[in-house]
PDB file of C-alpha atoms and ligand atoms in Angstrom:
ATOM      1  CA  UNK A   9     -22.660  -5.428 -21.867  1.00 96.00           C
ATOM      2  CA  UNK A  10     -19.979  -2.745 -22.074  1.00 98.00           C
ATOM      3  CA  UNK A  11     -17.938  -2.323 -25.212  1.00 98.00           C
ATOM      4  CA  UNK A  12     -14.721  -4.348 -25.319  1.00 98.00           C
ATOM      5  CA  UNK A  13     -11.486  -2.697 -24.219  1.00 99.00           C
ATOM      6  CA  UNK A  14      -8.468  -4.243 -25.917  1.00 99.00           C
ATOM      7  CA  UNK A  15      -5.079  -3.688 -24.308  1.00 99.00           C
ATOM      8  CA  UNK A  16      -1.947  -4.274 -26.379  1.00 99.00           C
ATOM      9  CA  UNK A  17       0.998  -5.415 -24.258  1.00 99.00           C
ATOM     10  CA  UNK A  18       3.616  -4.438 -26.787  1.00 98.00           C
ATOM     11  CA  UNK A  19       7.040  -5.381 -25.435  1.00 98.00           C
ATOM     12  CA  UNK A  20       7.193  -6.752 -21.876  1.00 98.00           C
ATOM     13  CA  UNK A  21      10.459  -7.322 -20.088  1.00 98.00           C
ATOM     14  CA  UNK A  22      11.293 -10.879 -21.063  1.00 97.00           C
ATOM     15  CA  UNK A  23      10.792 -11.451 -24.804  1.00 98.00           C
ATOM     16  CA  UNK A  24      13.848 -10.904 -27.013  1.00 98.00           C
ATOM     17  CA  UNK A  25      14.315  -9.904 -30.643  1.00 97.00           C
ATOM     18  CA  UNK A  26      15.819 -13.313 -31.195  1.00 98.00           C
ATOM     19  CA  UNK A  27      12.530 -14.895 -30.144  1.00 98.00           C
ATOM     20  CA  UNK A  28      10.291 -12.367 -31.907  1.00 98.00           C
ATOM     21  CA  UNK A  29      11.999 -10.255 -34.633  1.00 98.00           C
ATOM     22  CA  UNK A  30       9.060  -7.791 -34.753  1.00 98.00           C
ATOM     23  CA  UNK A  31       9.328  -6.928 -31.029  1.00 98.00           C
ATOM     24  CA  UNK A  32       9.199  -3.119 -30.585  1.00 98.00           C
ATOM     25  CA  UNK A  33      12.130  -2.062 -28.402  1.00 98.00           C
ATOM     26  CA  UNK A  34      13.031   1.611 -28.904  1.00 98.00           C
ATOM     27  CA  UNK A  35      10.602   4.416 -27.987  1.00 98.00           C
ATOM     28  CA  UNK A  36      10.001   5.105 -31.683  1.00 98.00           C
ATOM     29  CA  UNK A  37       9.296   1.444 -32.431  1.00 98.00           C
ATOM     30  CA  UNK A  38       6.942   1.314 -29.446  1.00 98.00           C
ATOM     31  CA  UNK A  39       5.190   4.489 -30.656  1.00 98.00           C
ATOM     32  CA  UNK A  40       4.711   3.012 -34.123  1.00 98.00           C
ATOM     33  CA  UNK A  41       3.461  -0.298 -32.706  1.00 99.00           C
ATOM     34  CA  UNK A  42       1.020   1.572 -30.454  1.00 99.00           C
ATOM     35  CA  UNK A  43      -0.411   3.489 -33.411  1.00 98.00           C
ATOM     36  CA  UNK A  44      -0.794   0.271 -35.422  1.00 98.00           C
ATOM     37  CA  UNK A  45      -2.562  -1.382 -32.480  1.00 99.00           C
ATOM     38  CA  UNK A  46      -4.822   1.648 -31.964  1.00 98.00           C
ATOM     39  CA  UNK A  47      -5.786   1.492 -35.647  1.00 98.00           C
ATOM     40  CA  UNK A  48      -6.515  -2.229 -35.228  1.00 98.00           C
ATOM     41  CA  UNK A  49      -8.817  -1.610 -32.246  1.00 98.00           C
ATOM     42  CA  UNK A  50      -6.726  -1.287 -29.072  1.00 99.00           C
ATOM     43  CA  UNK A  51      -7.765   1.361 -26.541  1.00 99.00           C
ATOM     44  CA  UNK A  52      -4.871   0.847 -24.101  1.00 99.00           C
ATOM     45  CA  UNK A  53      -1.197   0.100 -24.592  1.00 99.00           C
ATOM     46  CA  UNK A  54       0.683  -1.551 -21.731  1.00 99.00           C
ATOM     47  CA  UNK A  55       4.299  -0.475 -22.086  1.00 98.00           C
ATOM     48  CA  UNK A  56       7.679  -1.573 -20.764  1.00 98.00           C
ATOM     49  CA  UNK A  57      10.929   0.232 -21.498  1.00 98.00           C
ATOM     50  CA  UNK A  58      14.162  -1.256 -22.766  1.00 98.00           C
ATOM     51  CA  UNK A  59      17.733  -0.052 -23.109  1.00 96.00           C
ATOM     52  CA  UNK A  60      18.949   0.231 -26.702  1.00 92.00           C
ATOM     53  CA  UNK A  61      20.513  -3.216 -26.383  1.00 94.00           C
ATOM     54  CA  UNK A  62      17.174  -4.725 -25.374  1.00 96.00           C
ATOM     55  CA  UNK A  63      17.708  -5.052 -21.602  1.00 98.00           C
ATOM     56  CA  UNK A  64      14.650  -4.030 -19.533  1.00 98.00           C
ATOM     57  CA  UNK A  65      14.791  -0.710 -17.692  1.00 98.00           C
ATOM     58  CA  UNK A  66      12.422   1.374 -15.587  1.00 98.00           C
ATOM     59  CA  UNK A  67      14.320   4.554 -16.427  1.00 98.00           C
ATOM     60  CA  UNK A  68      11.974   7.521 -16.229  1.00 98.00           C
ATOM     61  CA  UNK A  69      13.447   9.258 -19.262  1.00 98.00           C
ATOM     62  CA  UNK A  70      13.057   6.207 -21.471  1.00 98.00           C
ATOM     63  CA  UNK A  71       9.417   5.981 -20.379  1.00 98.00           C
ATOM     64  CA  UNK A  72       9.002   9.676 -21.096  1.00 98.00           C
ATOM     65  CA  UNK A  73      10.252   9.126 -24.638  1.00 98.00           C
ATOM     66  CA  UNK A  74       7.903   6.163 -25.056  1.00 98.00           C
ATOM     67  CA  UNK A  75       4.880   8.156 -23.849  1.00 98.00           C
ATOM     68  CA  UNK A  76       5.799  11.046 -26.140  1.00 98.00           C
ATOM     69  CA  UNK A  77       6.260   8.666 -29.091  1.00 98.00           C
ATOM     70  CA  UNK A  78       2.851   7.105 -28.482  1.00 98.00           C
ATOM     71  CA  UNK A  79       1.023  10.396 -27.893  1.00 98.00           C
ATOM     72  CA  UNK A  80       2.528  11.918 -31.036  1.00 98.00           C
ATOM     73  CA  UNK A  81       0.862   9.196 -33.097  1.00 98.00           C
ATOM     74  CA  UNK A  82      -2.450   8.298 -31.437  1.00 98.00           C
ATOM     75  CA  UNK A  83      -4.796   8.975 -28.517  1.00 98.00           C
ATOM     76  CA  UNK A  84      -4.557   5.533 -26.932  1.00 98.00           C
ATOM     77  CA  UNK A  85      -4.419   5.215 -23.103  1.00 98.00           C
ATOM     78  CA  UNK A  86      -0.839   4.633 -21.978  1.00 98.00           C
ATOM     79  CA  UNK A  87      -0.439   2.214 -19.094  1.00 98.00           C
ATOM     80  CA  UNK A  88       3.105   1.956 -17.757  1.00 98.00           C
ATOM     81  CA  UNK A  89       4.456  -1.146 -16.068  1.00 98.00           C
ATOM     82  CA  UNK A  90       5.422  -1.046 -12.416  1.00 98.00           C
ATOM     83  CA  UNK A  91       6.221  -4.749 -12.615  1.00 98.00           C
ATOM     84  CA  UNK A  92       9.344  -4.077 -14.608  1.00 98.00           C
ATOM     85  CA  UNK A  93      11.503  -7.178 -14.643  1.00 98.00           C
ATOM     86  CA  UNK A  94      12.170  -9.809 -11.976  1.00 98.00           C
ATOM     87  CA  UNK A  95      14.850  -8.577  -9.561  1.00 97.00           C
ATOM     88  CA  UNK A  96      14.253  -4.819  -9.867  1.00 98.00           C
ATOM     89  CA  UNK A  97      13.788  -2.850  -6.638  1.00 98.00           C
ATOM     90  CA  UNK A  98      10.418  -1.304  -5.725  1.00 98.00           C
ATOM     91  CA  UNK A  99      11.840   2.222  -6.051  1.00 98.00           C
ATOM     92  CA  UNK A 100      13.207   1.429  -9.497  1.00 98.00           C
ATOM     93  CA  UNK A 101       9.894  -0.055 -10.592  1.00 98.00           C
ATOM     94  CA  UNK A 102       7.906   3.005  -9.482  1.00 98.00           C
ATOM     95  CA  UNK A 103       9.967   5.539 -11.453  1.00 98.00           C
ATOM     96  CA  UNK A 104       7.611   5.885 -14.473  1.00 98.00           C
ATOM     97  CA  UNK A 105       4.621   6.642 -12.207  1.00 98.00           C
ATOM     98  CA  UNK A 106       6.141  10.075 -11.492  1.00 98.00           C
ATOM     99  CA  UNK A 107       5.414  10.957 -15.143  1.00 98.00           C
ATOM    100  CA  UNK A 108       1.705  10.808 -14.235  1.00 98.00           C
ATOM    101  CA  UNK A 109       0.619   8.419 -17.006  1.00 98.00           C
ATOM    102  CA  UNK A 110      -3.104   7.696 -17.178  1.00 98.00           C
ATOM    103  CA  UNK A 111      -2.641   4.157 -15.860  1.00 98.00           C
ATOM    104  CA  UNK A 112      -0.038   1.869 -14.295  1.00 98.00           C
ATOM    105  CA  UNK A 113      -0.020  -1.785 -13.375  1.00 98.00           C
ATOM    106  CA  UNK A 114       0.163  -2.909  -9.757  1.00 98.00           C
ATOM    107  CA  UNK A 115       1.058  -6.542  -9.120  1.00 98.00           C
ATOM    108  CA  UNK A 116      -0.939  -7.915  -6.210  1.00 98.00           C
ATOM    109  CA  UNK A 117       1.510 -10.403  -4.754  1.00 98.00           C
ATOM    110  CA  UNK A 118       4.574 -12.579  -5.108  1.00 98.00           C
ATOM    111  CA  UNK A 119       4.498 -15.452  -7.543  1.00 98.00           C
ATOM    112  CA  UNK A 120       6.763 -18.057  -9.074  1.00 97.00           C
ATOM    113  CA  UNK A 121       7.527 -16.836 -12.574  1.00 96.00           C
ATOM    114  CA  UNK A 122       8.971 -19.654 -14.653  1.00 94.00           C
ATOM    115  CA  UNK A 123      12.297 -20.476 -13.012  1.00 95.00           C
ATOM    116  CA  UNK A 124      12.328 -17.170 -11.092  1.00 97.00           C
ATOM    117  CA  UNK A 125      10.333 -15.502  -8.335  1.00 98.00           C
ATOM    118  CA  UNK A 126       8.513 -12.220  -8.972  1.00 98.00           C
ATOM    119  CA  UNK A 127       8.670 -10.655  -5.508  1.00 98.00           C
ATOM    120  CA  UNK A 128       5.894  -8.303  -4.442  1.00 98.00           C
ATOM    121  CA  UNK A 129       6.043  -8.022  -0.658  1.00 98.00           C
ATOM    122  CA  UNK A 130       2.819  -6.777   1.003  1.00 97.00           C
ATOM    123  CA  UNK A 131       4.323  -3.579   2.422  1.00 97.00           C
ATOM    124  CA  UNK A 132       5.925  -2.725  -0.910  1.00 98.00           C
ATOM    125  CA  UNK A 133       2.672  -3.260  -2.777  1.00 98.00           C
ATOM    126  CA  UNK A 134       0.775  -1.049  -0.345  1.00 98.00           C
ATOM    127  CA  UNK A 135       3.458   1.575  -0.997  1.00 98.00           C
ATOM    128  CA  UNK A 136       2.863   1.218  -4.737  1.00 98.00           C
ATOM    129  CA  UNK A 137      -0.862   1.801  -4.147  1.00 98.00           C
ATOM    130  CA  UNK A 138      -0.125   4.976  -2.171  1.00 98.00           C
ATOM    131  CA  UNK A 139       2.297   6.285  -4.789  1.00 98.00           C
ATOM    132  CA  UNK A 140      -0.166   5.715  -7.623  1.00 98.00           C
ATOM    133  CA  UNK A 141      -2.847   7.568  -5.637  1.00 98.00           C
ATOM    134  CA  UNK A 142      -0.429  10.411  -4.893  1.00 98.00           C
ATOM    135  CA  UNK A 143       0.285  10.886  -8.608  1.00 98.00           C
ATOM    136  CA  UNK A 144      -3.350  10.421  -9.675  1.00 98.00           C
ATOM    137  CA  UNK A 145      -2.617   7.282 -11.681  1.00 98.00           C
ATOM    138  CA  UNK A 146      -5.354   4.649 -12.125  1.00 98.00           C
ATOM    139  CA  UNK A 147      -4.090   1.206 -11.133  1.00 98.00           C
ATOM    140  CA  UNK A 148      -4.683  -1.964 -13.066  1.00 98.00           C
ATOM    141  CA  UNK A 149      -4.323  -4.716 -10.469  1.00 98.00           C
ATOM    142  CA  UNK A 150      -2.347  -7.633 -11.908  1.00 98.00           C
ATOM    143  CA  UNK A 151      -3.647 -10.887 -10.461  1.00 98.00           C
ATOM    144  CA  UNK A 152      -1.604 -14.030 -11.084  1.00 98.00           C
ATOM    145  CA  UNK A 153      -3.281 -16.221  -8.477  1.00 97.00           C
ATOM    146  CA  UNK A 154      -6.479 -16.237  -6.441  1.00 97.00           C
ATOM    147  CA  UNK A 155      -5.061 -15.060  -3.089  1.00 97.00           C
ATOM    148  CA  UNK A 156      -4.182 -11.784  -4.759  1.00 98.00           C
ATOM    149  CA  UNK A 157      -7.894 -11.003  -5.091  1.00 98.00           C
ATOM    150  CA  UNK A 158      -8.260 -11.489  -1.333  1.00 97.00           C
ATOM    151  CA  UNK A 159      -5.555  -8.870  -0.852  1.00 97.00           C
ATOM    152  CA  UNK A 160      -7.382  -6.514  -3.187  1.00 98.00           C
ATOM    153  CA  UNK A 161     -10.636  -6.969  -1.254  1.00 98.00           C
ATOM    154  CA  UNK A 162      -8.811  -6.120   1.999  1.00 97.00           C
ATOM    155  CA  UNK A 163      -7.317  -3.024   0.421  1.00 98.00           C
ATOM    156  CA  UNK A 164     -10.751  -1.873  -0.754  1.00 98.00           C
ATOM    157  CA  UNK A 165     -12.231  -2.487   2.716  1.00 97.00           C
ATOM    158  CA  UNK A 166      -9.408  -0.513   4.340  1.00 97.00           C
ATOM    159  CA  UNK A 167      -9.762   2.295   1.808  1.00 97.00           C
ATOM    160  CA  UNK A 168      -6.181   1.897   0.618  1.00 97.00           C
ATOM    161  CA  UNK A 169      -7.486   1.894  -2.968  1.00 97.00           C
ATOM    162  CA  UNK A 170     -10.685   3.325  -4.397  1.00 95.00           C
ATOM    163  CA  UNK A 171     -13.561   1.345  -5.924  1.00 96.00           C
ATOM    164  CA  UNK A 172     -14.299   0.360  -8.611  1.00 97.00           C
ATOM    165  CA  UNK A 173     -11.115  -1.622  -9.144  1.00 98.00           C
ATOM    166  CA  UNK A 174      -9.839  -2.646 -12.558  1.00 98.00           C
ATOM    167  CA  UNK A 175      -8.234  -6.089 -12.484  1.00 98.00           C
ATOM    168  CA  UNK A 176      -6.159  -7.942 -15.077  1.00 98.00           C
ATOM    169  CA  UNK A 177      -5.953 -11.717 -14.685  1.00 98.00           C
ATOM    170  CA  UNK A 178      -2.579 -12.935 -15.981  1.00 98.00           C
ATOM    171  CA  UNK A 179      -3.103 -16.644 -16.547  1.00 98.00           C
ATOM    172  CA  UNK A 180      -0.710 -19.319 -17.745  1.00 98.00           C
ATOM    173  CA  UNK A 181       2.626 -18.186 -16.268  1.00 97.00           C
ATOM    174  CA  UNK A 182       4.497 -21.375 -15.337  1.00 96.00           C
ATOM    175  CA  UNK A 183       4.217 -21.547 -11.542  1.00 94.00           C
ATOM    176  CA  UNK A 184       1.092 -19.391 -11.316  1.00 96.00           C
ATOM    177  CA  UNK A 185      -2.585 -19.965 -12.064  1.00 97.00           C
ATOM    178  CA  UNK A 186      -3.322 -21.922 -15.223  1.00 98.00           C
ATOM    179  CA  UNK A 187      -4.516 -20.401 -18.486  1.00 98.00           C
ATOM    180  CA  UNK A 188      -7.772 -22.333 -18.440  1.00 98.00           C
ATOM    181  CA  UNK A 189     -11.449 -21.366 -18.658  1.00 98.00           C
ATOM    182  CA  UNK A 190     -11.979 -22.918 -15.210  1.00 98.00           C
ATOM    183  CA  UNK A 191      -9.329 -20.666 -13.652  1.00 98.00           C
ATOM    184  CA  UNK A 192     -10.819 -17.587 -15.293  1.00 98.00           C
ATOM    185  CA  UNK A 193     -14.365 -18.465 -14.224  1.00 98.00           C
ATOM    186  CA  UNK A 194     -13.253 -18.982 -10.627  1.00 98.00           C
ATOM    187  CA  UNK A 195     -11.319 -15.702 -10.483  1.00 98.00           C
ATOM    188  CA  UNK A 196     -14.237 -13.836 -12.018  1.00 98.00           C
ATOM    189  CA  UNK A 197     -16.497 -15.247  -9.285  1.00 98.00           C
ATOM    190  CA  UNK A 198     -14.178 -13.787  -6.610  1.00 97.00           C
ATOM    191  CA  UNK A 199     -14.025 -10.217  -7.963  1.00 98.00           C
ATOM    192  CA  UNK A 200     -14.847  -7.340  -5.617  1.00 97.00           C
ATOM    193  CA  UNK A 201     -18.234  -5.746  -6.315  1.00 94.00           C
ATOM    194  CA  UNK A 202     -18.275  -3.385  -9.257  1.00 95.00           C
ATOM    195  CA  UNK A 203     -14.818  -4.324 -10.519  1.00 98.00           C
ATOM    196  CA  UNK A 204     -14.002  -4.319 -14.211  1.00 98.00           C
ATOM    197  CA  UNK A 205     -11.631  -7.000 -15.456  1.00 98.00           C
ATOM    198  CA  UNK A 206      -9.521  -8.152 -18.358  1.00 98.00           C
ATOM    199  CA  UNK A 207      -7.573 -11.305 -19.061  1.00 98.00           C
ATOM    200  CA  UNK A 208      -4.057 -11.781 -20.394  1.00 98.00           C
ATOM    201  CA  UNK A 209      -3.597 -15.398 -21.410  1.00 98.00           C
ATOM    202  CA  UNK A 210       0.013 -16.458 -21.737  1.00 98.00           C
ATOM    203  CA  UNK A 211       1.145 -18.279 -24.875  1.00 98.00           C
ATOM    204  CA  UNK A 212      -1.419 -20.628 -26.350  1.00 98.00           C
ATOM    205  CA  UNK A 213      -3.956 -19.512 -23.698  1.00 98.00           C
ATOM    206  CA  UNK A 214      -4.131 -16.014 -25.184  1.00 98.00           C
ATOM    207  CA  UNK A 215      -6.755 -16.572 -27.880  1.00 98.00           C
ATOM    208  CA  UNK A 216      -9.166 -18.938 -26.057  1.00 98.00           C
ATOM    209  CA  UNK A 217      -9.222 -16.769 -22.920  1.00 98.00           C
ATOM    210  CA  UNK A 218      -9.745 -13.671 -25.065  1.00 98.00           C
ATOM    211  CA  UNK A 219     -12.746 -15.386 -26.674  1.00 98.00           C
ATOM    212  CA  UNK A 220     -14.131 -16.274 -23.249  1.00 98.00           C
ATOM    213  CA  UNK A 221     -13.678 -12.730 -21.949  1.00 98.00           C
ATOM    214  CA  UNK A 222     -15.499 -11.320 -24.960  1.00 98.00           C
ATOM    215  CA  UNK A 223     -18.598 -13.412 -24.255  1.00 98.00           C
ATOM    216  CA  UNK A 224     -18.420 -12.948 -20.459  1.00 98.00           C
ATOM    217  CA  UNK A 225     -18.266  -9.160 -20.596  1.00 98.00           C
ATOM    218  CA  UNK A 226     -14.634  -8.852 -19.534  1.00 98.00           C
ATOM    219  CA  UNK A 227     -11.884  -7.125 -21.447  1.00 98.00           C
ATOM    220  CA  UNK A 228      -8.862  -8.526 -23.273  1.00 98.00           C
ATOM    221  CA  UNK A 229      -5.091  -8.071 -23.285  1.00 99.00           C
ATOM    222  CA  UNK A 230      -3.010  -9.445 -26.139  1.00 98.00           C
ATOM    223  CA  UNK A 231       0.486  -8.741 -27.436  1.00 98.00           C
ATOM    224  CA  UNK A 232       4.054  -9.909 -27.547  1.00 98.00           C
ATOM    225  CA  UNK A 233       4.599  -9.509 -23.793  1.00 98.00           C
ATOM    226  CA  UNK A 234       2.299 -12.481 -23.282  1.00 98.00           C
ATOM    227  CA  UNK A 235       2.430 -14.398 -26.558  1.00 98.00           C
ATOM    228  CA  UNK A 236       4.618 -14.172 -29.659  1.00 98.00           C
ATOM    229  CA  UNK A 237       2.717 -16.629 -31.868  1.00 98.00           C
ATOM    230  CA  UNK A 238      -0.215 -16.173 -34.232  1.00 98.00           C
ATOM    231  CA  UNK A 239      -0.853 -19.890 -34.179  1.00 97.00           C
ATOM    232  CA  UNK A 240       1.142 -22.966 -33.189  1.00 97.00           C
ATOM    233  CA  UNK A 241       4.540 -22.829 -34.887  1.00 96.00           C
ATOM    234  CA  UNK A 242       3.849 -19.493 -36.643  1.00 98.00           C
ATOM    235  CA  UNK A 243       5.168 -16.254 -35.154  1.00 98.00           C
ATOM    236  CA  UNK A 244       2.863 -13.252 -35.252  1.00 98.00           C
ATOM    237  CA  UNK A 245       4.046 -10.549 -37.644  1.00 98.00           C
ATOM    238  CA  UNK A 246       3.138  -7.667 -35.316  1.00 98.00           C
ATOM    239  CA  UNK A 247       1.314  -6.792 -32.125  1.00 98.00           C
ATOM    240  CA  UNK A 248      -1.381  -5.261 -34.328  1.00 99.00           C
ATOM    241  CA  UNK A 249      -1.997  -8.626 -35.993  1.00 98.00           C
ATOM    242  CA  UNK A 250      -2.921 -10.065 -32.577  1.00 98.00           C
ATOM    243  CA  UNK A 251      -5.128  -7.061 -31.777  1.00 99.00           C
ATOM    244  CA  UNK A 252      -6.865  -7.278 -35.159  1.00 98.00           C
ATOM    245  CA  UNK A 253      -7.800 -10.916 -34.610  1.00 98.00           C
ATOM    246  CA  UNK A 254      -9.452 -10.175 -31.256  1.00 98.00           C
ATOM    247  CA  UNK A 255     -11.175  -7.119 -32.746  1.00 98.00           C
ATOM    248  CA  UNK A 256     -12.593  -9.257 -35.566  1.00 98.00           C
ATOM    249  CA  UNK A 257     -13.715 -11.945 -33.140  1.00 98.00           C
ATOM    250  CA  UNK A 258     -15.468  -9.389 -30.952  1.00 98.00           C
ATOM    251  CA  UNK A 259     -17.246  -7.841 -33.922  1.00 97.00           C
ATOM    252  CA  UNK A 260     -18.299 -11.324 -35.076  1.00 98.00           C
ATOM    253  CA  UNK A 261     -19.758 -11.911 -31.625  1.00 98.00           C
ATOM    254  CA  UNK A 262     -21.526  -8.533 -31.896  1.00 98.00           C
ATOM    255  CA  UNK A 263     -19.610  -6.901 -29.076  1.00 98.00           C
ATOM    256  CA  UNK A 264     -18.406  -3.516 -30.328  1.00 98.00           C
ATOM    257  CA  UNK A 265     -14.973  -2.182 -29.430  1.00 98.00           C
ATOM    258  CA  UNK A 266     -14.383   0.701 -27.039  1.00 98.00           C
ATOM    259  CA  UNK A 267     -12.515   3.651 -28.469  1.00 98.00           C
ATOM    260  CA  UNK A 268      -9.885   5.177 -26.172  1.00 98.00           C
ATOM    261  CA  UNK A 269     -12.416   7.864 -25.197  1.00 98.00           C
ATOM    262  CA  UNK A 270     -15.028   5.218 -24.384  1.00 98.00           C
ATOM    263  CA  UNK A 271     -12.459   3.170 -22.453  1.00 98.00           C
ATOM    264  CA  UNK A 272     -11.621   6.279 -20.405  1.00 98.00           C
ATOM    265  CA  UNK A 273     -15.276   6.573 -19.433  1.00 98.00           C
ATOM    266  CA  UNK A 274     -15.605   2.854 -18.636  1.00 98.00           C
ATOM    267  CA  UNK A 275     -12.510   2.984 -16.409  1.00 98.00           C
ATOM    268  CA  UNK A 276     -13.370   6.249 -14.706  1.00 97.00           C
ATOM    269  CA  UNK A 277     -10.496   8.144 -16.293  1.00 97.00           C
ATOM    270  CA  UNK A 278     -12.687  10.770 -17.931  1.00 90.00           C
TER     271      UNK A 278
HETATM  272  N1  LIG B 318       7.802  -8.637 -16.193  1.00 53.98           N
HETATM  273  C1  LIG B 318       7.097  -9.255 -15.127  1.00 53.98           C
HETATM  274  C2  LIG B 318       8.040  -9.790 -14.097  1.00 53.98           C
HETATM  275  C3  LIG B 318       3.671  -5.656 -15.064  1.00 53.98           C
HETATM  276  O1  LIG B 318       3.992  -5.199 -16.146  1.00 53.98           O
HETATM  277  O2  LIG B 318       3.123  -4.974 -14.218  1.00 53.98           O
HETATM  278  C4  LIG B 318       6.111  -8.351 -14.483  1.00 53.98           C
HETATM  279  C5  LIG B 318       5.172  -7.639 -15.350  1.00 53.98           C
HETATM  280  C6  LIG B 318       3.977  -7.086 -14.692  1.00 53.98           C
HETATM  281  O3  LIG B 318       5.341  -7.523 -16.549  1.00 53.98           O
HETATM  282 ZN1  LIG B 319       3.975  -6.008 -18.153  1.00 53.98          ZN
END
């Protein structure tokens, strides 16, 4: 079994400081959080940008400052969001890809997202795939529901994206696929040949799905974007606290952690 790649989803677009006082918002805060997570065992940081007042933005310059702040402190893989926030235009969402980060997310379809709709029209998503390829950026395909894997298989057959794919299952969003072991097992059974995968469980699903991924040979995403609690009723004190718990669990289960350099090799980045 490959070593475990832990991704820290540090900020997201939805969580506020009111909900989670330790949420990193400014580029410097995100850089510090990334370094803490790298020290705790993360090999990738999934980053979103915010304006100074906390509103989400896909502004290229803010992403540039975030990437610089992370790289100044650690060698972790930086994965930018192209999901941004609900309601942003495709062009807006693609802006950070032009910075040529090592990785970027690519959402594989439209989905109800709590009380909102996260729109990812097929033609737009194909355009995202082409733009990532043009800038040499490795996609992480965000899969919120099973039909999105069918789309990915079609893309691979058509040669729109290159194999092997790296997929992240985002499970437990209200309106999308549930954060259950059964959902994860089904999605895993539908993966294209040779794909690598991780799971991001939302809220209380984060820890049990991380545990399942560790034993199944998948990879794990944790962090405030997906879950702000350490346990029921107790906020986590930092993103690194959530990373450290998964790192400890993986070591207990005798699955060593991938360093950023090892993650680059596993994902075909190096
Ligand atoms: N904020 C969500 C609407 C991604 O980063 O690629 C989309 C999202 C996915 O967070
Ligand atoms: Zn995200």
